[in-house]
XYZ file of C-alpha atoms in Angstrom:
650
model
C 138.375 170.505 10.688
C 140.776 167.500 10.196
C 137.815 166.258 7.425
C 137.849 169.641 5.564
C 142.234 169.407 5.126
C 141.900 166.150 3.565
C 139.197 166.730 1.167
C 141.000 169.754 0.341
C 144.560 168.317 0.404
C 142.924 165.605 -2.314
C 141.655 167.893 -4.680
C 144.421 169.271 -4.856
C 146.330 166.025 -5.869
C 143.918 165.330 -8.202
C 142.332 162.033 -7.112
C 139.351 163.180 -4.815
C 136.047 163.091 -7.494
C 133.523 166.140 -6.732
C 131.083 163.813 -5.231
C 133.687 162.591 -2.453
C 134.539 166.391 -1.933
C 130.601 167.487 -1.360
C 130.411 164.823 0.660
C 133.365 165.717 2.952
C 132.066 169.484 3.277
C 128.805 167.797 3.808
C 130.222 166.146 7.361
C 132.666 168.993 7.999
C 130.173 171.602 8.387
C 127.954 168.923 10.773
C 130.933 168.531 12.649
C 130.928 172.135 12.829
C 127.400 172.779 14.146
C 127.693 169.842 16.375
C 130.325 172.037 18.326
C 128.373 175.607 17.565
C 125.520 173.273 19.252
C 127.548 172.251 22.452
C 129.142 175.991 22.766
C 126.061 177.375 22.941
C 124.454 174.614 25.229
C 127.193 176.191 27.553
C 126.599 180.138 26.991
C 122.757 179.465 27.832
C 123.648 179.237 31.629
C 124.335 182.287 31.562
C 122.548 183.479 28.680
C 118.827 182.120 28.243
C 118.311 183.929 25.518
C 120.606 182.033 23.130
C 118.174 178.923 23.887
C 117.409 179.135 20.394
C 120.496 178.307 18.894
C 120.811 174.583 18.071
C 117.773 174.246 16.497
C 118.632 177.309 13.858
C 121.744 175.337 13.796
C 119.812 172.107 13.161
C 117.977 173.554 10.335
C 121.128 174.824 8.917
C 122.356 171.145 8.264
C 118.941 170.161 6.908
C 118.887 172.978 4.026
C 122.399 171.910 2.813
C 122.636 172.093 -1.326
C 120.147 169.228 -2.803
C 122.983 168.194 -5.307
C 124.747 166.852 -1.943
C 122.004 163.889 -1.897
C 121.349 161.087 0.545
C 124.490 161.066 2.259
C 124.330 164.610 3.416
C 120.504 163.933 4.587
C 121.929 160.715 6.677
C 124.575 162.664 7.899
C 122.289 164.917 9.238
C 120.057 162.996 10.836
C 122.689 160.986 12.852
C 124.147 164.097 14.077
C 120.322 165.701 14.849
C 119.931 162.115 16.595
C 122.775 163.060 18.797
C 122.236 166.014 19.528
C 119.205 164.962 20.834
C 120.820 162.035 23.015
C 123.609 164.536 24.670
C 120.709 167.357 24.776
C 118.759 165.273 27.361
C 121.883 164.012 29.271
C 122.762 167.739 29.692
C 119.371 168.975 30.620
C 120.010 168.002 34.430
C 123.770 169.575 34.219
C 122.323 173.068 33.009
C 119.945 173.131 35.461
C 122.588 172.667 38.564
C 124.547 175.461 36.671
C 121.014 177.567 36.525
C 120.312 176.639 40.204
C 124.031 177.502 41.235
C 123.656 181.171 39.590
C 120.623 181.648 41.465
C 121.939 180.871 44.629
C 124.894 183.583 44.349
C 122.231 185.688 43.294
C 120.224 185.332 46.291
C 123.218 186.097 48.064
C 123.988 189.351 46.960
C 126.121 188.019 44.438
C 128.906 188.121 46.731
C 131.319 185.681 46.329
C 134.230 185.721 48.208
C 136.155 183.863 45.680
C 137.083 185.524 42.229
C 136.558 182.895 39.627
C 140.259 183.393 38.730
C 140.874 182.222 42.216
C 139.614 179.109 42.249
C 140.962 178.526 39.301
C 144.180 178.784 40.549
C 143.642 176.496 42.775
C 142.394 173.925 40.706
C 144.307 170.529 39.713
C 141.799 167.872 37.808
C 143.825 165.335 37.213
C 142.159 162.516 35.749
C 138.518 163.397 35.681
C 136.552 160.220 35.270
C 135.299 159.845 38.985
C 134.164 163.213 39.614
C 132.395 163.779 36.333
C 130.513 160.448 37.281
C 129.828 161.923 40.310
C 128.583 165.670 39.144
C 126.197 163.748 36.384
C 124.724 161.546 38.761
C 124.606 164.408 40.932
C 122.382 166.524 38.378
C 120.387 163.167 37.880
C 119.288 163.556 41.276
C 120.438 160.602 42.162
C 121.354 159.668 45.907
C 125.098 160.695 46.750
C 127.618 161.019 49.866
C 130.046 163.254 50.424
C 132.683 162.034 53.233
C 134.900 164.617 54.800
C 138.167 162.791 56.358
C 140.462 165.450 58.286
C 141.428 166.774 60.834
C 139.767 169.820 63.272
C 138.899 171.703 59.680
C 137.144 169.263 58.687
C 135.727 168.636 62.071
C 134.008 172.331 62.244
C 136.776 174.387 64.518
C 136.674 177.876 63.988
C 133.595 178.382 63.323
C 132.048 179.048 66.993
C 128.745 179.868 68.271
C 126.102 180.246 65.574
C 128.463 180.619 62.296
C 128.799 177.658 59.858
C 131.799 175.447 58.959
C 132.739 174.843 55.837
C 130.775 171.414 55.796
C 127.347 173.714 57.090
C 128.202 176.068 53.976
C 128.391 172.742 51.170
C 125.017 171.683 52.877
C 123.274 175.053 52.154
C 125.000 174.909 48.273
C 123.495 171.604 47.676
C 120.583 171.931 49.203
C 120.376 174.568 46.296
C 121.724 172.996 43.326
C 120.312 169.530 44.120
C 117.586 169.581 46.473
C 115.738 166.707 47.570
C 111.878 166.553 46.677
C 109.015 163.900 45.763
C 110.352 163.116 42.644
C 114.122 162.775 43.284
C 112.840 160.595 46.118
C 111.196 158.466 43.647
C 113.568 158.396 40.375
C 117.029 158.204 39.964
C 116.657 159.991 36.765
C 114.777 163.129 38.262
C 114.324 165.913 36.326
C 114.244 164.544 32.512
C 110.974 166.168 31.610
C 109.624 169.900 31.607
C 107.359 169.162 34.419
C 110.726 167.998 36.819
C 112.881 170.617 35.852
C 110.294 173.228 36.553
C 109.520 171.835 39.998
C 113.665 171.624 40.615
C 113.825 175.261 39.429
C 111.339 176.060 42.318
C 112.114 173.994 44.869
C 116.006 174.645 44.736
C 114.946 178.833 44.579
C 112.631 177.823 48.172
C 115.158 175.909 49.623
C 118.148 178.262 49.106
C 116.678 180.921 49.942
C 115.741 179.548 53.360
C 119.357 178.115 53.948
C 120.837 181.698 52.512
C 118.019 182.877 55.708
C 119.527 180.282 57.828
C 122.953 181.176 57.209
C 122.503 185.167 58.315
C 120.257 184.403 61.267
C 122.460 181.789 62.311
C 120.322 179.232 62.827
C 120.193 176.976 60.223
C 118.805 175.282 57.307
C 121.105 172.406 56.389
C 123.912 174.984 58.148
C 126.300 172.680 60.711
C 127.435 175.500 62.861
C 131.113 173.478 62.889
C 128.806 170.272 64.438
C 129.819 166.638 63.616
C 128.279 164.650 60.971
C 125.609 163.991 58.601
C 123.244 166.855 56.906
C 120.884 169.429 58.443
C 117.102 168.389 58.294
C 113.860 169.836 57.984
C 110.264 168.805 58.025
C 111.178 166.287 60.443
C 114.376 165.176 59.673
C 114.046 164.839 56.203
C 117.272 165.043 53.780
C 117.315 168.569 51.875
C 119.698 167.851 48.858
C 120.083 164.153 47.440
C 123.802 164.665 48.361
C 124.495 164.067 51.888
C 127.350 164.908 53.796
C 129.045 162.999 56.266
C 131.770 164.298 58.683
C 134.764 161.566 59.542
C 137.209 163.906 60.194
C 139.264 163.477 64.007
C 140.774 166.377 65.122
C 144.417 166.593 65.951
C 145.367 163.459 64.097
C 147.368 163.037 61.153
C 146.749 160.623 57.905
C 148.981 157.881 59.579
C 146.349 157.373 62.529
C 143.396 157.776 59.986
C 144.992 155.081 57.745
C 144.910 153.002 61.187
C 141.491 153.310 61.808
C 139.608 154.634 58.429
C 137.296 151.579 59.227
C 136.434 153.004 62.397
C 135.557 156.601 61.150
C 133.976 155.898 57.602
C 131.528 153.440 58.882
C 129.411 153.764 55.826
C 131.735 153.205 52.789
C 129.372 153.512 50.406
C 130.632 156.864 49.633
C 131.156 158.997 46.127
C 133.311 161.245 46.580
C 135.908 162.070 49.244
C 137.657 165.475 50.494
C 141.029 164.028 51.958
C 142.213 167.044 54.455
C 145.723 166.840 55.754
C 147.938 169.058 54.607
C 148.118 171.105 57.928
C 148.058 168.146 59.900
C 150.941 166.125 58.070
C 154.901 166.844 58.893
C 155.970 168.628 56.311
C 159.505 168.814 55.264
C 160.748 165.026 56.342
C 164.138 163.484 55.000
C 164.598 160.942 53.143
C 161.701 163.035 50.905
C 159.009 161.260 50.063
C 160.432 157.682 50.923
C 159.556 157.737 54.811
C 157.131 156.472 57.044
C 154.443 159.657 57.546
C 154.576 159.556 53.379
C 154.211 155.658 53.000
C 150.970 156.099 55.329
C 149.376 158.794 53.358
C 149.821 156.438 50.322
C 148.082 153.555 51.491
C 145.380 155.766 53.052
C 144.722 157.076 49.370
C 144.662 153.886 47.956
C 142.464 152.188 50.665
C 139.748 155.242 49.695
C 140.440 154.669 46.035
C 139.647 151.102 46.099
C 136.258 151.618 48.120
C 133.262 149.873 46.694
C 131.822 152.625 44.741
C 134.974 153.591 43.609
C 134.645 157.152 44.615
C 136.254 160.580 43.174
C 139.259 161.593 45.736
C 140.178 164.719 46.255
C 142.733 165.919 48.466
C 141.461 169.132 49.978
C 144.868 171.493 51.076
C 144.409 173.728 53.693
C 146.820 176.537 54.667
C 148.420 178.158 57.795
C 149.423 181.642 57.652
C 150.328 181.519 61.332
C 153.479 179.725 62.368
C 153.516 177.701 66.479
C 155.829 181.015 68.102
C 153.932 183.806 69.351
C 155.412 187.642 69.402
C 154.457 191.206 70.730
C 152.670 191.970 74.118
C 149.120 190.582 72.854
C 151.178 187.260 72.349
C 149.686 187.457 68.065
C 151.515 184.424 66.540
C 154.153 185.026 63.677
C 153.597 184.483 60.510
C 154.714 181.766 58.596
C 155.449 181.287 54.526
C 153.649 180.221 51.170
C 155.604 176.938 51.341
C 155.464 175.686 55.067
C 152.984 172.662 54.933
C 152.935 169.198 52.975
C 151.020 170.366 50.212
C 153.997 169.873 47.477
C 154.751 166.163 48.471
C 151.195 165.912 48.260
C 150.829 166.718 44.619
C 153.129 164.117 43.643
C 150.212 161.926 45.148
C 147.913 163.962 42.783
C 149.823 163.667 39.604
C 150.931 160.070 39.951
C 147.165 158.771 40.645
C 145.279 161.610 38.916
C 143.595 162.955 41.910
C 141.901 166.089 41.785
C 143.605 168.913 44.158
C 142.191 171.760 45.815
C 144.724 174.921 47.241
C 143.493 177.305 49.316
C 146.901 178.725 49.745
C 146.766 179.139 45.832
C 143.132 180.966 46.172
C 144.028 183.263 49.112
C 147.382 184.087 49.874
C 147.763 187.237 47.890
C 144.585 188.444 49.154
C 145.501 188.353 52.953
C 149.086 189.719 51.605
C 146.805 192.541 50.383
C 144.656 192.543 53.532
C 141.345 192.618 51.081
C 138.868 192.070 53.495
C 137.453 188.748 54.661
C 141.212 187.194 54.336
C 142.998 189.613 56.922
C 145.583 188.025 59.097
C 147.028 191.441 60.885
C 144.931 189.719 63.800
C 142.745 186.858 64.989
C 138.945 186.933 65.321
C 138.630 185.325 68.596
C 140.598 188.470 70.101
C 137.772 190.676 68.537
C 134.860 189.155 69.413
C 134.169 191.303 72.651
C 134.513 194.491 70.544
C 130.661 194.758 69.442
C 132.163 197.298 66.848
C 134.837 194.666 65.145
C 133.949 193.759 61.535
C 132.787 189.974 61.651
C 133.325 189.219 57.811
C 136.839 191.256 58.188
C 139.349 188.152 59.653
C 139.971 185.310 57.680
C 141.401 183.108 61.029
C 139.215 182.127 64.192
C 143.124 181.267 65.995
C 146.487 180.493 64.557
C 144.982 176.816 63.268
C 141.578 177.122 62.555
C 139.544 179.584 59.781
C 136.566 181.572 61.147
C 133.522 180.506 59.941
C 131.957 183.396 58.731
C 135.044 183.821 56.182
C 137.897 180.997 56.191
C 135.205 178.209 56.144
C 133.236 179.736 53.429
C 135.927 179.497 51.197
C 136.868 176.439 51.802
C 133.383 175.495 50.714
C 133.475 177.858 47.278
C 136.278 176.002 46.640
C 134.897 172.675 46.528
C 131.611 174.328 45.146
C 134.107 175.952 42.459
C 135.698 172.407 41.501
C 132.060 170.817 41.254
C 130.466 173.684 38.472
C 133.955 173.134 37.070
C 133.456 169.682 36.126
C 129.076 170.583 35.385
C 130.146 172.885 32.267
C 132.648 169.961 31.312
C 129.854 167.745 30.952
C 128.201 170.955 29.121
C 131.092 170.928 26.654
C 131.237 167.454 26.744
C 128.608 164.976 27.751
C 129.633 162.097 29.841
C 130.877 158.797 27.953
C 130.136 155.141 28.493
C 133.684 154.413 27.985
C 134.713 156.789 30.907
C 133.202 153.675 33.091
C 136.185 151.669 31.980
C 138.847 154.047 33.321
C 136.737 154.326 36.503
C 137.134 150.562 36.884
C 140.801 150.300 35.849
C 143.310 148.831 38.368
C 145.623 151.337 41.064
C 148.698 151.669 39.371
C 151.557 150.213 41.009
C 152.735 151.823 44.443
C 154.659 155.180 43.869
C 157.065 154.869 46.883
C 159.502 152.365 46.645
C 158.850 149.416 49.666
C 155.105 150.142 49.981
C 152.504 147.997 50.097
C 148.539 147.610 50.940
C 147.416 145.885 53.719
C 144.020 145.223 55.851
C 145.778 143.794 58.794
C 145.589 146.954 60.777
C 143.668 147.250 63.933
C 141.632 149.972 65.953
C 139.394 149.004 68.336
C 137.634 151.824 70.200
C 134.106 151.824 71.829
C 132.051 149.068 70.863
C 134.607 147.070 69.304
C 137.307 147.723 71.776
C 134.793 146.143 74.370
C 133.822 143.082 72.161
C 137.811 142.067 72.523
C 138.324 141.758 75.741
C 137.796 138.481 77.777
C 138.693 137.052 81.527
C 137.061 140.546 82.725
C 138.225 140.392 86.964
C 137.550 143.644 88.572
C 136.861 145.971 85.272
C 134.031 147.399 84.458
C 132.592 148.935 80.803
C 131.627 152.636 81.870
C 130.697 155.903 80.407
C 132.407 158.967 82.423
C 130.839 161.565 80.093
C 128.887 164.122 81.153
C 126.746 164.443 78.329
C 125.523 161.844 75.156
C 127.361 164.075 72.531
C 130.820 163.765 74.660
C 131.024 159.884 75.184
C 134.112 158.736 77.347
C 133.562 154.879 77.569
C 135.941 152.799 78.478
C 137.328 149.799 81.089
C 137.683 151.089 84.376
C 139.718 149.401 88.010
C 139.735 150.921 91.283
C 141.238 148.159 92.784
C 144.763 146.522 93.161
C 145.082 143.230 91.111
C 142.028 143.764 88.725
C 142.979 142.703 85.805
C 141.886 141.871 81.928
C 142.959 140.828 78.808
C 142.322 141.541 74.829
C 142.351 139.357 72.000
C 144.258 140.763 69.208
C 143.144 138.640 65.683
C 145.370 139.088 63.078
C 145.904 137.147 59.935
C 149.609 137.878 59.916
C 152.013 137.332 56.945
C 153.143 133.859 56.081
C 157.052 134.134 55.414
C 157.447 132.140 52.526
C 161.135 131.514 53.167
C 161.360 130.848 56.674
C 157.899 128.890 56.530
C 156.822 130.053 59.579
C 153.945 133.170 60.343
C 155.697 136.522 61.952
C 154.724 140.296 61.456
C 156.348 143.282 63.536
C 153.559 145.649 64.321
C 153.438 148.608 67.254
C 150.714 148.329 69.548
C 149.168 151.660 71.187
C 147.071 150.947 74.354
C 145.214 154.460 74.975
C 144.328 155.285 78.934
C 143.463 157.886 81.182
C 145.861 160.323 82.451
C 144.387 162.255 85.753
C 145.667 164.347 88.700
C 144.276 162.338 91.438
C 142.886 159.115 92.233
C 145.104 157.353 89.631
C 147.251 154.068 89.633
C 149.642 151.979 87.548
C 148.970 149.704 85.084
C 151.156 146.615 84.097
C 151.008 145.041 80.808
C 151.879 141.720 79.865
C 151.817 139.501 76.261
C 151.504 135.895 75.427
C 149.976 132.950 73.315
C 151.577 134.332 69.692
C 153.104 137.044 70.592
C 156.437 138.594 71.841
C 156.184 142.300 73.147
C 158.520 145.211 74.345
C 161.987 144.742 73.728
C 162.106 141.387 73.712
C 160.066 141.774 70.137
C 163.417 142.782 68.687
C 165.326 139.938 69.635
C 162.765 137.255 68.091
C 165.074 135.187 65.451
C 164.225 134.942 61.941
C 162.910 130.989 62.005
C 160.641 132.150 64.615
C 161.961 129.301 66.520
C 162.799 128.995 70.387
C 160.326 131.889 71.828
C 158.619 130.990 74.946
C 154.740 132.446 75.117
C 153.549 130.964 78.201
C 154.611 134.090 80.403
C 151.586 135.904 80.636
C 153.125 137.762 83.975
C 156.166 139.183 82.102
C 155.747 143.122 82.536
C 156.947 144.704 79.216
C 155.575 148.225 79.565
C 153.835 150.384 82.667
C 151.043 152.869 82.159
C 151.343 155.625 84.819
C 147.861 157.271 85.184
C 149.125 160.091 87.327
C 149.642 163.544 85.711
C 151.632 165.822 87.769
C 149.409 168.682 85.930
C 145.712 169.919 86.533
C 144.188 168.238 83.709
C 142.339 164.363 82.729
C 143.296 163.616 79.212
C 144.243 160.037 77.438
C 147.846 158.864 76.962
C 148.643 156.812 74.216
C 151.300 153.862 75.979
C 153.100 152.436 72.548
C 155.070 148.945 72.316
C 156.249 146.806 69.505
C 155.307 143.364 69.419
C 156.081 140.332 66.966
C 153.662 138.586 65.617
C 154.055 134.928 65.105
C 150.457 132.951 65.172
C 147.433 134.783 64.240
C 146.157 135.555 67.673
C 147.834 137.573 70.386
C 146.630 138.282 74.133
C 147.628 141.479 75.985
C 147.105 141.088 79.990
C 146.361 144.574 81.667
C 146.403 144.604 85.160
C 146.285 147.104 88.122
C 149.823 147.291 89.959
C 149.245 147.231 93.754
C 151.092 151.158 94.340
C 150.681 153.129 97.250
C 149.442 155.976 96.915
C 146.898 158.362 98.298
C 143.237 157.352 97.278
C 142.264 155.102 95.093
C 144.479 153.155 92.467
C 141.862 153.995 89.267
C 142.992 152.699 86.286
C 141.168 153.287 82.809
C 141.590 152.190 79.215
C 140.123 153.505 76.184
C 140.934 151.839 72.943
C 143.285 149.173 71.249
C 145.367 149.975 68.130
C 147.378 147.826 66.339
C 149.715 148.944 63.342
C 150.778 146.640 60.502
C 151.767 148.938 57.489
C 153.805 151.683 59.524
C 154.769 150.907 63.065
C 157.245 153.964 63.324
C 154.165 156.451 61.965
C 152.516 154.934 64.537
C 155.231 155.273 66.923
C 155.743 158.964 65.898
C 152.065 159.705 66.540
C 152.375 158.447 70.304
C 154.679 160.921 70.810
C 152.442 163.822 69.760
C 150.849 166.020 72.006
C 147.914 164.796 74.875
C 144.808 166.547 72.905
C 146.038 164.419 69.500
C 146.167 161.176 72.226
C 142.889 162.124 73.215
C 141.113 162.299 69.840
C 143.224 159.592 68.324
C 141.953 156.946 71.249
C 138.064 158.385 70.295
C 136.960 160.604 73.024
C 135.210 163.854 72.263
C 135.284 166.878 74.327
């Protein structure tokens, strides 16, 4: 109404003729309508029977006084032209929101989520990325969804039958954006009457067998807490145009993702990303902010930011009620607070590079302080499950870590549903820009921790690739131990004294400018086998660019004066004998200096005696630029985070 004050405010001055003011009130009151027009493109997802409104609103404009002349008729036909232009851009965005409705109504229209709730736990930040992504996403365009976490995002908690929270997303957008013959075909499906009606029908089929799936238990596009990629049907073929893809790694932390993202996210042709550590990450770590866990996460966001498609980031915050002790006879864990994970450093991240945030502690913590049902936390589902009686949908937590899938995970995915049909009636209110490309494009701003930097020199070598680098094989052998194909346990394996083998470490290491020479300090992790029997020692040895051990720390500055030619120098042992009844990986961790862009590491099997045979076996090669003492902190974590970290699945 900014027009309407100034033709007013001139009249009143005196210099504004009448013609000037008509024509002011003229574009005022298309102004006006234009927004009547968009409201009520909005209220007709959920009120069809207002579909009539922009064209009474459109006539409106066209019966405007006759004394107002040409300039109100041109007026009104640019804005009717518009109209017109935003009506079809919107068409596919009210039909996800129609589609969405009728998938909560197939489901009883019980949402476990109050629409307050997940508003709560909303922060947009800058919204360019993900309203590319919902609009493309109504198109019917082709889309993936990565999930990078930890055992969340992997599927724990949800056991047996039930879905994770990546099985629940799949049934949602197998509803709201369901693949068919003509989103196969076009990247602009559903722009005539024909397409939307056939979308209309096929999302209703579709849902409705996933909603099917879901109480059965079996499984239209529902995971069941299983790795990777979307549910099929009709012979493998996609059900939504959005696939998901699962590179979460349980019992890891963002430092050993930002290691090895490339080894995970294989496909980085991705749109949009749901970062999950905030259960995983330490929390409360001093200096705040300025330290090496914190430094990690920020070049992990950065390295996603920058990926080729530039996709929307959103850093997904999960909650523990539970805290590690345990108390009373049935050994329940304690509870723990509102405040007890990283999820406040974290949205520092979020405001400083606009990332959109999800909080489920924001969506559910009053609730299981209330004990409404479906967020309870008096106990833990898995110490129900034999009682026949027990209320499945009651328990919001499978164990102290991990959500139950019939309830935890399907919040988890309302909220991420929530945040999507968030951004849809946006693009109701207001249609998606050109322009908005440019901020989509813009440059990172510069780091927000002081002393950070982005890098690509980082290593992690694990299966295929971990095999491809080693060279002068004697006495090791490439084998799989795994008893089954979806629990892989590759790796290079010696039974006998001597064997040895080494791996070529490439790295284009940083030139110091000053000195004039090459050098880098980096940690390297060698990951092997830690058994109860059978199991020897192995030696390790560097050379040819490369000082390791403690020695690394004693490299001068000019680089000058370091001997490589002893490759028999031991600078660290790996002692494959657990005094314990189990066979996980170790992670063995020793700093090196770089100086030349290719390192060796000699591995060889220490002639011991012991009973049996001396079995030595390794499992993957990591080698950390950005962060060495992240890196270093994570080999000191516990044997199941070694395990996952080095690649092996149980």
């Amino acid at each position: 109404m900014v027009i309407f004050h100034k033709a007013t405010t001139g009249v009143q001055n005196g210099f504004a003729s009448s013609a000037q003011v008509r024509a002011c009130f003229c574009i005022a009151f298309v102004v006006f309508a234009s927004m009547l027009e968009e409201t009520a493109s909005n209220l007709l997802i959920e009120n069809p029977q207002l579909s009539g409104t922009g064209a009474s609103l459109q006539r409106s404009t066209s019966e405007l006084d006759d004394d107002h002349g040409d300039a109100a008729a041109t007026v009104s036909a640019m804005s009717a032209m518009h109209l017109r232009t935003e009506s079809i851009a919107t068409t596919g965005v009210m039909r996800l929101l129609q589609a969405a409705k009728q998938y909560r109504a197939r489901s009883g229209g019980q949402q476990m989520l109050r629409h307050r709730d997940i508003n709560r736990a909303l922060y947009m930040g800058d919204p360019e990325r993900l309203r590319s992504f919902v609009r493309r996403m109504a198109e019917g365009q082709k889309l993936t969804i990565a999930l990078l976490g930890g055992s969340v995002s992997k599927g724990m908690g949800a056991v047996s039958t039930e879905p994770s929270f990546e099985g629940w997303l799949n049934a949602w957008l197998a509803a709201v954006s369901p693949a068919d013959a003509d989103s196969q075909s076009s990247t602009a499906y559903g722009t005539s009457a024909t397409a939307a009606a056939a979308a209309t029908a096929t999302a209703t089929s579709r849902g409705l067998q996933s909603e099917l799936g879901n109480i059965a238990g079996a499984g239209v596009g529902v995971g069941g807490g299983q790795p990777g990629g979307i549910a099929g049907a009709g012979g493998g073929a996609p059900i939504s145009t959005v696939k998901v893809i699962n590179a979460a790694c349980p019992a890891t932390s963002s430092a050993y993702m930002n290691l090895c993202l490339r080894e995970y996210l294989r496909d980085t042709d991705v749109d949009l990303v749901l970062l999950e550590y905030a259960i995983n990450d330490p929390p409360f770590l001093e200096p705040q902010m300025i330290n090496e866990p914190r430094k990690s996460f920020e070049q992990l966001v950065r390295k996603l930011l920058r990926l080729p498609r530039r996709p929307a980031v959103v850093l997904l915050n999960l909650f523990r009620w539970f805290s590690e002790s345990r108390v009373g006879a049935d050994q329940r864990p304690s509870d723990t607070y509102y405040f007890t994970n990283a999820e406040a450093q974290f949205f520092e991240f979020a405001t400083y590079y606009g990332l959109p945030l999800l909080s489920l502690k924001a969506a559910v913590y009053h609730h299981m302080v209330a004990g409404t049902r479906g967020f309870q936390v008096d106990t833990l589902r898995h110490l129900t499950r034999r009682n026949e009686s027990a209320d499945k949908e009651a328990l919001f937590y499978e164990d102290p870590m991990h959500p139950s899938g019939l309830t935890g995970h399907r919040v988890i995915s309302e909220l991420i549903a929530g945040l999507l049909l968030s951004v849809a009636r946006g693009l109701v209110m207001r249609p998606w820009r050109p322009s908005e490309e440019e901020q989509i494009a813009a440059a990172l701003p510069a780091h927000m921790i002081p002393d950070n930097y982005d890098t690509d020199l980082d290593l992690c070598l694990m299966g295929e690739n971990f095999r491809a680098s080693a060279m002068d094989i004697q006495g090791f052998e490439w084998l799989n131990e795994g008893r089954s194909a979806l629990a892989p346990k590759w790796g290079y394996i010696a039974t006998v004294p001597n064997a040895s083998i080494v791996f070529t470490i490439s790295h284009t290491a940083i030139t110091n400018e000053t000195a004039g020479h090459v050098r880098a300090s980096v940690l390297v992790i060698l990951a092997y086998l830690r058994s109860y029997e059978n199991m020897g020692v192995a030696a390790v040895s560097c050379s040819d660019g490369c000082v390791c051990g403690e020695a690394a720390s004693r490299v001068p500055a000019d680089g000058k004066g370091v001997d490589f030619g002893n490759a028999d120098t031991v600078i660290a042992r790996l002692d494959g004998l657990s005094h314990e009844h189990n066979s996980q990986l170790q992670l063995g961790c020793f700093p090196a200096t770089m100086l030349a862009s290719e390192c060796r590491v000699r591995v060889w099997v220490e002639n011991v005696h012991r009973e049996g045979i001396n079995k030595v076996k390794l499992g993957g090669l990591i080698v950390s630029h950005t962060a060495p003492a992240a890196a270093q902190g994570m080999c000191q974590e516990n044997l199941e985070a070694a395990e996952r970290a080095a690649g092996f699945v149980e």
